[in-house]
Amino acid sequence: MAAAEKLAHLPGDAPIQFFDLKAQQASIRGALETRWTTILDHGRYIGGPEVDECEQKLCEFTGAADAVVVGSGTQALVMPLIALGYGHGDAVFIPGFTYNATANAVLLAGATPVLVDIDPATFNMDAADLERKIQMVKGNRNLRARAIMPVDLYGLPADYAALESVADAHGLRIVADAAQAFGGRQGNQWIGTLAEISATSFYPTKTLGGYGDGGAIMVRDKEVGDLLRSIRWHGTGDNRKESIRVGINGRCDSIQCAVVSEKLGIFEEERQRRIQAASIYNERLTGKVDGQVVGANEESAYGLYTVRVPDRDGVRASLQEKGVPTAIYYDTPIHQMPAFEQFAPPGGLPECERASREVLSLPMHPYLSEDQIHRVCDALLATLQR
Ligand SMILES: Cc1ncc(COP(=O)(O)O)c(C=O)c1O
């Protein structure tokens, strides 16, 4: 059955969930219970065969040369920075409109986050402002420009072609924060292969989520994968005892790997349903409500479907009254959070600031019915016309 037909067949009058992990669980529960039994029987709760299986499946889906599963999306960002040897005085360029983990990861690695404004159409890092921020760093004797950490916000891949040309011109590396974007693609390249190193998160509500914390690093170079496996186990070599470099406990346990492998089995079906849900939103809302612009040659993973609205608090309250749950990602840009204020660039980041005032995310998951999506749109359009 095509995705559109499936959406149409789901019960329409059910309460609308912002995310729906229960409906998803129902479709894989039996298989998961079999997997729990297998893990309880073999007893390798860390480093079981599920780890290799999951890594292999991630490579098969994305086309990455190697994938290394880790304990969280945050670890998946910190570990590549450790692998590349960044630390004191090394500048890593990140967008100023993202989850706080992006900034924390740079600081935990000992490097300095340099905040870049976003393109208002895509909410992703603006390559022109990146160039300005690189020039700013070049004028600072205490910093060396090293790497770019673009974020694929809401599931939409960043503008890798533009970012790569800036990176090449200045000798910078790219470590992608694809925490929200597993399943997105540009042309025929999947998230996980769009940068030399890409990090994703298995936080339960992500497009590919586990039942706990987890994440993965996907790489183009197998040697980097081996280095990350050493860093994942305190920088040890084969004996797992002697540290030959600095590392951390970055492991992902067997149970999370089993969940992620099982979810990869239904991932393409779910991805199609998200695309179908987004296309109904687009049909109803384009031209009436500003949203995230997805290019002709790319697909968002649709981790979130986000629009801009005036009087956001009023709109949210009205939608809530009509049974439509919404969420805000994010109401504070990075440079206005107390922990990161010291990294605020002169003049601020106007588009990050505007986005943080205007964004509103609508329900988005693979188990929304067509009717429910229309109810969301009816409620939103009625509220905006008041
Ligand atoms: C953009 C972004 N980066 C990093 C992370 C961190 O992932 P985790 O929560 O798995 O550590 C998240 C998760 O919410 C995220 O949305």
mmCIF file of N, CA and C in Angstrom, residues 110-213:
data_model
loop_
_atom_site.group_PDB
_atom_site.id
_atom_site.type_symbol
_atom_site.label_atom_id
_atom_site.label_comp_id
_atom_site.label_asym_id
_atom_site.label_seq_id
_atom_site.Cartn_x
_atom_site.Cartn_y
_atom_site.Cartn_z
ATOM 1 N N GLY A 110 37.409 21.080 24.329
ATOM 2 C CA GLY A 110 38.455 22.052 24.663
ATOM 3 C C GLY A 110 38.632 23.127 23.608
ATOM 4 N N ALA A 111 37.816 23.093 22.559
ATOM 5 C CA ALA A 111 37.921 24.080 21.476
ATOM 6 C C ALA A 111 36.957 25.246 21.745
ATOM 7 N N THR A 112 36.940 26.204 20.824
ATOM 8 C CA THR A 112 36.119 27.415 21.003
ATOM 9 C C THR A 112 35.026 27.469 19.943
ATOM 10 N N PRO A 113 33.751 27.552 20.369
ATOM 11 C CA PRO A 113 32.694 27.693 19.359
ATOM 12 C C PRO A 113 32.650 29.119 18.801
ATOM 13 N N VAL A 114 32.587 29.240 17.494
ATOM 14 C CA VAL A 114 32.398 30.554 16.864
ATOM 15 C C VAL A 114 31.036 30.492 16.186
ATOM 16 N N LEU A 115 30.149 31.408 16.590
ATOM 17 C CA LEU A 115 28.751 31.297 16.192
ATOM 18 C C LEU A 115 28.467 32.024 14.883
ATOM 19 N N VAL A 116 27.743 31.326 14.015
ATOM 20 C CA VAL A 116 27.454 31.809 12.662
ATOM 21 C C VAL A 116 25.946 31.969 12.535
ATOM 22 N N ASP A 117 25.513 32.985 11.812
ATOM 23 C CA ASP A 117 24.073 33.212 11.629
ATOM 24 C C ASP A 117 23.502 32.176 10.652
ATOM 25 N N ILE A 118 22.159 32.111 10.626
ATOM 26 C CA ILE A 118 21.500 31.129 9.750
ATOM 27 C C ILE A 118 20.867 31.810 8.543
ATOM 28 N N ASP A 119 20.640 30.984 7.524
ATOM 29 C CA ASP A 119 19.875 31.426 6.362
ATOM 30 C C ASP A 119 18.396 31.369 6.765
ATOM 31 N N PRO A 120 17.668 32.488 6.662
ATOM 32 C CA PRO A 120 16.284 32.474 7.162
ATOM 33 C C PRO A 120 15.372 31.502 6.419
ATOM 34 N N ALA A 121 15.716 31.135 5.204
ATOM 35 C CA ALA A 121 14.849 30.221 4.447
ATOM 36 C C ALA A 121 14.998 28.774 4.913
ATOM 37 N N THR A 122 16.207 28.387 5.272
ATOM 38 C CA THR A 122 16.450 26.967 5.608
ATOM 39 C C THR A 122 16.673 26.744 7.103
ATOM 40 N N PHE A 123 16.924 27.787 7.850
ATOM 41 C CA PHE A 123 17.297 27.727 9.270
ATOM 42 C C PHE A 123 18.679 27.094 9.471
ATOM 43 N N ASN A 124 19.390 26.823 8.399
ATOM 44 C CA ASN A 124 20.724 26.208 8.513
ATOM 45 C C ASN A 124 21.821 27.254 8.335
ATOM 46 N N MET A 125 23.053 26.850 8.643
ATOM 47 C CA MET A 125 24.189 27.782 8.634
ATOM 48 C C MET A 125 24.287 28.549 7.307
ATOM 49 N N ASP A 126 24.495 29.857 7.431
ATOM 50 C CA ASP A 126 24.593 30.731 6.265
ATOM 51 C C ASP A 126 26.063 30.811 5.826
ATOM 52 N N ALA A 127 26.331 30.309 4.603
ATOM 53 C CA ALA A 127 27.728 30.227 4.144
ATOM 54 C C ALA A 127 28.375 31.613 4.037
ATOM 55 N N ALA A 128 27.574 32.641 3.709
ATOM 56 C CA ALA A 128 28.151 33.988 3.588
ATOM 57 C C ALA A 128 28.578 34.504 4.960
ATOM 58 N N ASP A 129 27.755 34.253 5.974
ATOM 59 C CA ASP A 129 28.149 34.700 7.322
ATOM 60 C C ASP A 129 29.311 33.850 7.848
ATOM 61 N N LEU A 130 29.368 32.595 7.440
ATOM 62 C CA LEU A 130 30.512 31.749 7.827
ATOM 63 C C LEU A 130 31.814 32.400 7.349
ATOM 64 N N GLU A 131 31.800 32.839 6.092
ATOM 65 C CA GLU A 131 32.994 33.479 5.517
ATOM 66 C C GLU A 131 33.385 34.708 6.369
ATOM 67 N N ARG A 132 32.392 35.497 6.769
ATOM 68 C CA ARG A 132 32.681 36.681 7.602
ATOM 69 C C ARG A 132 33.285 36.261 8.942
ATOM 70 N N LYS A 133 32.734 35.191 9.519
ATOM 71 C CA LYS A 133 33.232 34.770 10.832
ATOM 72 C C LYS A 133 34.639 34.177 10.720
ATOM 73 N N ILE A 134 34.940 33.560 9.586
ATOM 74 C CA ILE A 134 36.305 33.039 9.386
ATOM 75 C C ILE A 134 37.291 34.217 9.334
ATOM 76 N N GLN A 135 36.902 35.278 8.630
ATOM 77 C CA GLN A 135 37.787 36.458 8.558
ATOM 78 C C GLN A 135 37.977 37.048 9.958
ATOM 79 N N MET A 136 36.906 37.029 10.750
ATOM 80 C CA MET A 136 36.985 37.560 12.119
ATOM 81 C C MET A 136 37.999 36.742 12.936
ATOM 82 N N VAL A 137 37.945 35.417 12.783
ATOM 83 C CA VAL A 137 38.869 34.545 13.527
ATOM 84 C C VAL A 137 40.303 34.763 13.042
ATOM 85 N N LYS A 138 40.450 35.006 11.739
ATOM 86 C CA LYS A 138 41.800 35.218 11.197
ATOM 87 C C LYS A 138 42.435 36.478 11.779
ATOM 88 N N GLY A 139 41.576 37.406 12.193
ATOM 89 C CA GLY A 139 42.099 38.631 12.801
ATOM 90 C C GLY A 139 42.329 38.500 14.306
ATOM 91 N N ASN A 140 42.127 37.321 14.848
ATOM 92 C CA ASN A 140 42.275 37.115 16.297
ATOM 93 C C ASN A 140 43.484 36.215 16.548
ATOM 94 N N ARG A 141 44.511 36.770 17.194
ATOM 95 C CA ARG A 141 45.772 36.020 17.373
ATOM 96 C C ARG A 141 45.617 34.804 18.280
ATOM 97 N N ASN A 142 44.525 34.785 19.069
ATOM 98 C CA ASN A 142 44.358 33.679 20.017
ATOM 99 C C ASN A 142 43.590 32.485 19.455
ATOM 100 N N LEU A 143 43.114 32.640 18.220
ATOM 101 C CA LEU A 143 42.296 31.550 17.661
ATOM 102 C C LEU A 143 42.835 31.084 16.306
ATOM 103 N N ARG A 144 42.674 29.775 16.031
ATOM 104 C CA ARG A 144 42.993 29.232 14.705
ATOM 105 C C ARG A 144 41.710 28.615 14.139
ATOM 106 N N ALA A 145 41.318 29.002 12.929
ATOM 107 C CA ALA A 145 40.117 28.419 12.316
ATOM 108 C C ALA A 145 40.413 26.970 11.948
ATOM 109 N N ARG A 146 39.603 26.038 12.446
ATOM 110 C CA ARG A 146 39.887 24.609 12.239
ATOM 111 C C ARG A 146 38.777 23.840 11.531
ATOM 112 N N ALA A 147 37.551 24.000 12.032
ATOM 113 C CA ALA A 147 36.495 23.112 11.524
ATOM 114 C C ALA A 147 35.142 23.803 11.514
ATOM 115 N N ILE A 148 34.258 23.237 10.703
ATOM 116 C CA ILE A 148 32.862 23.699 10.646
ATOM 117 C C ILE A 148 31.997 22.557 11.165
ATOM 118 N N MET A 149 31.054 22.895 12.041
ATOM 119 C CA MET A 149 30.095 21.886 12.501
ATOM 120 C C MET A 149 28.699 22.369 12.121
ATOM 121 N N PRO A 150 28.291 22.109 10.865
ATOM 122 C CA PRO A 150 26.946 22.532 10.467
ATOM 123 C C PRO A 150 25.910 21.631 11.130
ATOM 124 N N VAL A 151 24.706 22.147 11.290
ATOM 125 C CA VAL A 151 23.606 21.362 11.867
ATOM 126 C C VAL A 151 22.532 21.213 10.795
ATOM 127 N N ASP A 152 21.994 20.011 10.661
ATOM 128 C CA ASP A 152 20.913 19.752 9.691
ATOM 129 C C ASP A 152 19.603 19.951 10.443
ATOM 130 N N LEU A 153 19.226 21.212 10.606
ATOM 131 C CA LEU A 153 18.142 21.512 11.552
ATOM 132 C C LEU A 153 16.791 20.971 11.083
ATOM 133 N N TYR A 154 16.099 20.380 12.004
ATOM 134 C CA TYR A 154 14.772 19.774 11.802
ATOM 135 C C TYR A 154 14.799 18.592 10.825
ATOM 136 N N GLY A 155 16.001 18.208 10.375
ATOM 137 C CA GLY A 155 16.116 17.091 9.434
ATOM 138 C C GLY A 155 16.583 17.513 8.053
ATOM 139 N N LEU A 156 16.643 18.832 7.809
ATOM 140 C CA LEU A 156 17.039 19.323 6.483
ATOM 141 C C LEU A 156 18.560 19.421 6.386
ATOM 142 N N PRO A 157 19.170 18.712 5.420
ATOM 143 C CA PRO A 157 20.623 18.815 5.290
ATOM 144 C C PRO A 157 21.066 20.270 5.088
ATOM 145 N N ALA A 158 22.162 20.619 5.738
ATOM 146 C CA ALA A 158 22.748 21.951 5.541
ATOM 147 C C ALA A 158 23.201 22.075 4.083
ATOM 148 N N ASP A 159 23.618 23.265 3.686
ATOM 149 C CA ASP A 159 24.055 23.484 2.307
ATOM 150 C C ASP A 159 25.520 23.023 2.181
ATOM 151 N N TYR A 160 25.681 21.689 2.083
ATOM 152 C CA TYR A 160 27.046 21.134 2.124
ATOM 153 C C TYR A 160 27.907 21.595 0.958
ATOM 154 N N ALA A 161 27.305 21.796 -0.221
ATOM 155 C CA ALA A 161 28.114 22.221 -1.369
ATOM 156 C C ALA A 161 28.753 23.577 -1.067
ATOM 157 N N ALA A 162 27.939 24.513 -0.568
ATOM 158 C CA ALA A 162 28.456 25.855 -0.267
ATOM 159 C C ALA A 162 29.455 25.792 0.890
ATOM 160 N N LEU A 163 29.131 25.003 1.920
ATOM 161 C CA LEU A 163 30.015 24.941 3.088
ATOM 162 C C LEU A 163 31.345 24.292 2.724
ATOM 163 N N GLU A 164 31.264 23.273 1.856
ATOM 164 C CA GLU A 164 32.496 22.588 1.470
ATOM 165 C C GLU A 164 33.414 23.515 0.689
ATOM 166 N N SER A 165 32.837 24.378 -0.136
ATOM 167 C CA SER A 165 33.736 25.257 -0.897
ATOM 168 C C SER A 165 34.398 26.281 0.030
ATOM 169 N N VAL A 166 33.674 26.735 1.063
ATOM 170 C CA VAL A 166 34.309 27.631 2.046
ATOM 171 C C VAL A 166 35.380 26.850 2.823
ATOM 172 N N ALA A 167 35.031 25.618 3.207
ATOM 173 C CA ALA A 167 35.993 24.792 3.971
ATOM 174 C C ALA A 167 37.265 24.578 3.153
ATOM 175 N N ASP A 168 37.106 24.257 1.875
ATOM 176 C CA ASP A 168 38.281 23.992 1.022
ATOM 177 C C ASP A 168 39.144 25.247 0.879
ATOM 178 N N ALA A 169 38.465 26.381 0.731
ATOM 179 C CA ALA A 169 39.214 27.627 0.532
ATOM 180 C C ALA A 169 40.058 27.975 1.762
ATOM 181 N N HIS A 170 39.635 27.532 2.937
ATOM 182 C CA HIS A 170 40.335 27.917 4.165
ATOM 183 C C HIS A 170 40.982 26.738 4.886
ATOM 184 N N GLY A 171 40.977 25.570 4.275
ATOM 185 C CA GLY A 171 41.605 24.402 4.896
ATOM 186 C C GLY A 171 40.907 23.949 6.173
ATOM 187 N N LEU A 172 39.562 24.011 6.180
ATOM 188 C CA LEU A 172 38.816 23.593 7.373
ATOM 189 C C LEU A 172 38.238 22.193 7.178
ATOM 190 N N ARG A 173 38.063 21.461 8.277
ATOM 191 C CA ARG A 173 37.405 20.158 8.220
ATOM 192 C C ARG A 173 35.913 20.363 8.504
ATOM 193 N N ILE A 174 35.088 19.382 8.106
ATOM 194 C CA ILE A 174 33.651 19.467 8.403
ATOM 195 C C ILE A 174 33.222 18.253 9.221
ATOM 196 N N VAL A 175 32.661 18.528 10.382
ATOM 197 C CA VAL A 175 32.048 17.483 11.218
ATOM 198 C C VAL A 175 30.577 17.858 11.313
ATOM 199 N N ALA A 176 29.706 17.065 10.676
ATOM 200 C CA ALA A 176 28.293 17.444 10.598
ATOM 201 C C ALA A 176 27.539 17.023 11.848
ATOM 202 N N ASP A 177 26.723 17.923 12.363
ATOM 203 C CA ASP A 177 25.785 17.570 13.437
ATOM 204 C C ASP A 177 24.467 17.198 12.765
ATOM 205 N N ALA A 178 24.363 15.901 12.469
ATOM 206 C CA ALA A 178 23.158 15.385 11.804
ATOM 207 C C ALA A 178 22.250 14.690 12.818
ATOM 208 N N ALA A 179 22.285 15.178 14.068
ATOM 209 C CA ALA A 179 21.510 14.525 15.140
ATOM 210 C C ALA A 179 20.031 14.422 14.783
ATOM 211 N N GLN A 180 19.516 15.440 14.062
ATOM 212 C CA GLN A 180 18.075 15.475 13.783
ATOM 213 C C GLN A 180 17.735 14.954 12.397
ATOM 214 N N ALA A 181 18.733 14.441 11.672
ATOM 215 C CA ALA A 181 18.523 14.336 10.222
ATOM 216 C C ALA A 181 18.756 12.968 9.615
ATOM 217 N N PHE A 182 18.815 11.897 10.419
ATOM 218 C CA PHE A 182 19.038 10.599 9.794
ATOM 219 C C PHE A 182 17.884 10.315 8.836
ATOM 220 N N GLY A 183 18.213 10.001 7.582
ATOM 221 C CA GLY A 183 17.171 9.752 6.588
ATOM 222 C C GLY A 183 16.995 10.903 5.612
ATOM 223 N N GLY A 184 17.687 12.025 5.849
ATOM 224 C CA GLY A 184 17.645 13.123 4.885
ATOM 225 C C GLY A 184 18.638 12.848 3.761
ATOM 226 N N ARG A 185 18.466 13.508 2.635
ATOM 227 C CA ARG A 185 19.465 13.339 1.576
ATOM 228 C C ARG A 185 19.528 14.532 0.633
ATOM 229 N N GLN A 186 20.675 14.606 -0.040
ATOM 230 C CA GLN A 186 20.877 15.621 -1.082
ATOM 231 C C GLN A 186 21.309 14.872 -2.334
ATOM 232 N N GLY A 187 20.587 15.066 -3.445
ATOM 233 C CA GLY A 187 20.858 14.268 -4.633
ATOM 234 C C GLY A 187 20.708 12.808 -4.243
ATOM 235 N N ASN A 188 21.713 11.994 -4.606
ATOM 236 C CA ASN A 188 21.589 10.590 -4.201
ATOM 237 C C ASN A 188 22.484 10.259 -2.999
ATOM 238 N N GLN A 189 22.874 11.294 -2.254
ATOM 239 C CA GLN A 189 23.716 11.061 -1.073
ATOM 240 C C GLN A 189 22.926 11.231 0.215
ATOM 241 N N TRP A 190 23.008 10.198 1.044
ATOM 242 C CA TRP A 190 22.272 10.231 2.313
ATOM 243 C C TRP A 190 23.039 11.000 3.373
ATOM 244 N N ILE A 191 22.298 11.516 4.333
ATOM 245 C CA ILE A 191 22.910 12.010 5.576
ATOM 246 C C ILE A 191 23.799 10.889 6.111
ATOM 247 N N GLY A 192 24.971 11.244 6.526
ATOM 248 C CA GLY A 192 25.939 10.228 6.948
ATOM 249 C C GLY A 192 27.092 10.184 5.961
ATOM 250 N N THR A 193 26.829 10.690 4.737
ATOM 251 C CA THR A 193 27.891 10.708 3.724
ATOM 252 C C THR A 193 28.106 12.113 3.170
ATOM 253 N N LEU A 194 27.319 13.081 3.650
ATOM 254 C CA LEU A 194 27.405 14.429 3.073
ATOM 255 C C LEU A 194 28.608 15.213 3.589
ATOM 256 N N ALA A 195 29.203 14.742 4.675
ATOM 257 C CA ALA A 195 30.429 15.353 5.203
ATOM 258 C C ALA A 195 31.412 14.217 5.479
ATOM 259 N N GLU A 196 32.677 14.570 5.669
ATOM 260 C CA GLU A 196 33.649 13.487 5.918
ATOM 261 C C GLU A 196 33.332 12.747 7.219
ATOM 262 N N ILE A 197 32.775 13.474 8.186
ATOM 263 C CA ILE A 197 32.359 12.859 9.451
ATOM 264 C C ILE A 197 30.971 13.412 9.794
ATOM 265 N N SER A 198 30.040 12.516 10.093
ATOM 266 C CA SER A 198 28.677 12.962 10.446
ATOM 267 C C SER A 198 28.237 12.265 11.719
ATOM 268 N N ALA A 199 27.645 13.055 12.610
ATOM 269 C CA ALA A 199 27.191 12.509 13.890
ATOM 270 C C ALA A 199 25.670 12.508 13.919
ATOM 271 N N THR A 200 25.086 11.422 14.435
ATOM 272 C CA THR A 200 23.637 11.438 14.620
ATOM 273 C C THR A 200 23.276 10.965 16.022
ATOM 274 N N SER A 201 22.017 11.182 16.394
ATOM 275 C CA SER A 201 21.548 10.848 17.742
ATOM 276 C C SER A 201 20.443 9.801 17.662
ATOM 277 N N PHE A 202 20.443 8.882 18.619
ATOM 278 C CA PHE A 202 19.356 7.900 18.728
ATOM 279 C C PHE A 202 18.418 8.250 19.881
ATOM 280 N N TYR A 203 18.412 9.510 20.293
ATOM 281 C CA TYR A 203 17.441 9.936 21.315
ATOM 282 C C TYR A 203 16.054 9.455 20.840
ATOM 283 N N PRO A 204 15.210 8.955 21.749
ATOM 284 C CA PRO A 204 13.991 8.256 21.313
ATOM 285 C C PRO A 204 13.114 8.980 20.288
ATOM 286 N N THR A 205 13.034 10.310 20.358
ATOM 287 C CA THR A 205 12.139 10.998 19.419
ATOM 288 C C THR A 205 12.822 11.399 18.107
ATOM 289 N N LYS A 206 14.080 11.029 17.940
ATOM 290 C CA LYS A 206 14.746 11.340 16.669
ATOM 291 C C LYS A 206 14.194 10.444 15.555
ATOM 292 N N THR A 207 14.524 10.757 14.315
ATOM 293 C CA THR A 207 13.948 9.969 13.211
ATOM 294 C C THR A 207 14.358 8.505 13.311
ATOM 295 N N LEU A 208 15.560 8.243 13.793
ATOM 296 C CA LEU A 208 15.986 6.873 14.080
ATOM 297 C C LEU A 208 16.359 6.833 15.556
ATOM 298 N N GLY A 209 15.398 6.538 16.394
ATOM 299 C CA GLY A 209 15.634 6.626 17.839
ATOM 300 C C GLY A 209 15.726 5.259 18.488
ATOM 301 N N GLY A 210 16.432 5.193 19.607
ATOM 302 C CA GLY A 210 16.467 3.968 20.404
ATOM 303 C C GLY A 210 15.451 4.068 21.527
ATOM 304 N N TYR A 211 15.624 3.208 22.550
ATOM 305 C CA TYR A 211 14.789 3.307 23.756
ATOM 306 C C TYR A 211 15.664 3.725 24.927
ATOM 307 N N GLY A 212 16.433 4.769 24.696
ATOM 308 C CA GLY A 212 17.372 5.281 25.675
ATOM 309 C C GLY A 212 18.318 6.187 24.911
ATOM 310 N N ASP A 213 19.479 6.447 25.485
ATOM 311 C CA ASP A 213 20.450 7.298 24.779
ATOM 312 C C ASP A 213 21.324 6.474 23.847
#
